[in-house]
Coordinates of C-alpha atoms and ligand atoms in Angstrom, one line a residue:
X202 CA 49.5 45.4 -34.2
X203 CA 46.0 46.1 -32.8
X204 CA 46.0 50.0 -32.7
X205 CA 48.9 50.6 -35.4
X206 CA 47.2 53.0 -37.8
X207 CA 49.4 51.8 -40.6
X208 CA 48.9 48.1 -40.3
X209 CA 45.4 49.8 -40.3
X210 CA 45.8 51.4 -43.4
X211 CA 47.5 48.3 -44.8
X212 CA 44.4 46.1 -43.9
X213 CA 42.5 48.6 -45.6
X214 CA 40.3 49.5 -42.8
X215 CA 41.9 53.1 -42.8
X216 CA 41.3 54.5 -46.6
X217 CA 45.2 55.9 -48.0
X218 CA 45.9 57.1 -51.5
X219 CA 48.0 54.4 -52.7
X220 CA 50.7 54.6 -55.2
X221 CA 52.6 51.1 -55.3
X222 CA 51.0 47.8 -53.7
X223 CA 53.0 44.1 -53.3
X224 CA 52.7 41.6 -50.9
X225 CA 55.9 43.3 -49.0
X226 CA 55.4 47.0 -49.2
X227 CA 52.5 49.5 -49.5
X228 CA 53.5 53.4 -51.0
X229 CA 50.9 55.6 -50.5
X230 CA 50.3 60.1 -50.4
X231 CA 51.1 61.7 -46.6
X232 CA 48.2 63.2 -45.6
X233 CA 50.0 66.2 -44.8
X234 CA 52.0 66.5 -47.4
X235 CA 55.3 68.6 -46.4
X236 CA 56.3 69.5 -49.7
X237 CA 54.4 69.1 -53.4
X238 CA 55.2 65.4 -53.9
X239 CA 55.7 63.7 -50.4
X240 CA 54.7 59.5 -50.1
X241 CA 55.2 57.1 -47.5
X242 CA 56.8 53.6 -48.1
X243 CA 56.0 51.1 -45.5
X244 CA 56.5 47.4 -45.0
X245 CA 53.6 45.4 -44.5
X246 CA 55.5 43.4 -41.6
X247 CA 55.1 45.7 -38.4
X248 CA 58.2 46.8 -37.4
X249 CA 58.0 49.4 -35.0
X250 CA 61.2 51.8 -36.2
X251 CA 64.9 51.5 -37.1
X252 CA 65.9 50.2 -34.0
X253 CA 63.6 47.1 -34.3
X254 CA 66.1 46.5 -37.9
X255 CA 67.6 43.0 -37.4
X256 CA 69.6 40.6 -39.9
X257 CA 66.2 39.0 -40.4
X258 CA 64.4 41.4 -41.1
X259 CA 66.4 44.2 -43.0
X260 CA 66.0 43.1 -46.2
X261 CA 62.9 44.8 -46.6
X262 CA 64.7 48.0 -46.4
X263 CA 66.8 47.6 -49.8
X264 CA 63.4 46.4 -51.2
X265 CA 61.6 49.9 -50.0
X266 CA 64.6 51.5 -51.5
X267 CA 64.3 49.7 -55.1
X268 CA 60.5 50.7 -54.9
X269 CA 61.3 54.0 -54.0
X270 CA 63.7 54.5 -56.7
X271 CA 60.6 52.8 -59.6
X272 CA 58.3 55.4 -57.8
X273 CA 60.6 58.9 -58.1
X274 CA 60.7 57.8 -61.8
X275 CA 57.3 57.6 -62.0
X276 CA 56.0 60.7 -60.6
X277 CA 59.0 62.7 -62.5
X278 CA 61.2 64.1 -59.9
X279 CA 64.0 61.4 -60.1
X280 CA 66.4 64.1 -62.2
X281 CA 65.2 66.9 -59.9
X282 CA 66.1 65.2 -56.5
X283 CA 64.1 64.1 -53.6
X284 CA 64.8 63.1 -50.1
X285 CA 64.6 59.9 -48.6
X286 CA 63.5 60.7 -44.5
X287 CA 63.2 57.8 -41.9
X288 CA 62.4 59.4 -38.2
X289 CA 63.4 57.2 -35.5
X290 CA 62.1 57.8 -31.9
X291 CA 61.5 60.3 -30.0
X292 CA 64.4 63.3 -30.5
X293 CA 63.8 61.8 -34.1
X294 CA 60.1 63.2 -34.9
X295 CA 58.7 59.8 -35.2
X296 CA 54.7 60.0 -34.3
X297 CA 53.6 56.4 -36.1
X298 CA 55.9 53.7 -34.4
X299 CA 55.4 51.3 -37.6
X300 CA 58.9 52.2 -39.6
X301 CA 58.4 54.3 -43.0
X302 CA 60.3 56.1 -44.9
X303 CA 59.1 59.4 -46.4
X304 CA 60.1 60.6 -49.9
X305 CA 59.8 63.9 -50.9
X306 CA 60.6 66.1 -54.0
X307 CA 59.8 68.6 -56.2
X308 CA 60.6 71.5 -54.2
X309 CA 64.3 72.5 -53.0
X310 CA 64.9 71.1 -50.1
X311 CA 66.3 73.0 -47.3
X312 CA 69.7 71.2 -45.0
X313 CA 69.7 70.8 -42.2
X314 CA 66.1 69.8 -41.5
X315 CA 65.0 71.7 -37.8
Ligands
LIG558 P1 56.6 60.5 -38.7 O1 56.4 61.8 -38.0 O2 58.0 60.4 -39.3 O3 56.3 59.4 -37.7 O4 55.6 60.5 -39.9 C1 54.3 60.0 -39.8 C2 53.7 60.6 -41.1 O5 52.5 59.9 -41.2 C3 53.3 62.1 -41.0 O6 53.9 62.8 -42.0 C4 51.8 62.1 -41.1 O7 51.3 63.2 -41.9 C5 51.5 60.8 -41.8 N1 50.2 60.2 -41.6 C6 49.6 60.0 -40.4 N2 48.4 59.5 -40.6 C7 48.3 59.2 -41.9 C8 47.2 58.7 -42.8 N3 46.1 58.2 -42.3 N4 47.5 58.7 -44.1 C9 48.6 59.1 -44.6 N5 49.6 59.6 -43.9 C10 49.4 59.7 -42.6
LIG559 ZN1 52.0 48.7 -37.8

């Protein structure tokens, strides 16, 4: 999607500090991280949020979820907790319209989010 600055970063024509890599998905750091361990999983297909989900295309997001849950092992803070964030439109916070799902941990979390 021409000016999609995720499939950007998934062509690799935007530089991202990448975590996890297959031919589905893409993890990678937020560049403004919101707390001290906060990545982004993304699907390499462009879809452009939740509401673009569809019985074709939804597998992807128990995939994400399986990576996620390698990932939070990984980087130590599956015991402590994390939170698993997807913003959808506009009341939602969403400012990239390419669907993502933000993790992020080790710090306690404050509910319900503003
Ligand atoms: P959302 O507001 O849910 O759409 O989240 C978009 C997220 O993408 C924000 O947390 C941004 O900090 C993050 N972001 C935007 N541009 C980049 C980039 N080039 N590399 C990494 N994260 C980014
Ligand atoms: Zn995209």
């Amino acid at each position: 999607m021409g000016d999609c600055i995720f499939c950007k970063i998934i062509a690799g024509e935007i530089p991202s500090k990448k975590i996890y890599e297959d031919d589905k998905v893409l993890a990678f750091y937020d560049i403004s991280p919101a707390a001290p361990v906060h990545f982004l999983v993304i699907p390499k297909e462009h879809i452009s949020s939740a509401n673009e989900l569809t019985k074709e295309n939804s597998e992807i997001v128990s995939h994400i979820f399986m990576i996620i849950n390698k990932i939070v092992k990984e980087l130590g803070i599956a015991d402590s907790g994390y939170r698993i964030v997807n913003n959808c439109g506009a009341d939602g916070g969403q400012t990239v319209n390419h669907i993502h799902f933000h993790i992020l941990g080790a710090r306690e979390l404050k509910w319900p989010p503003g």
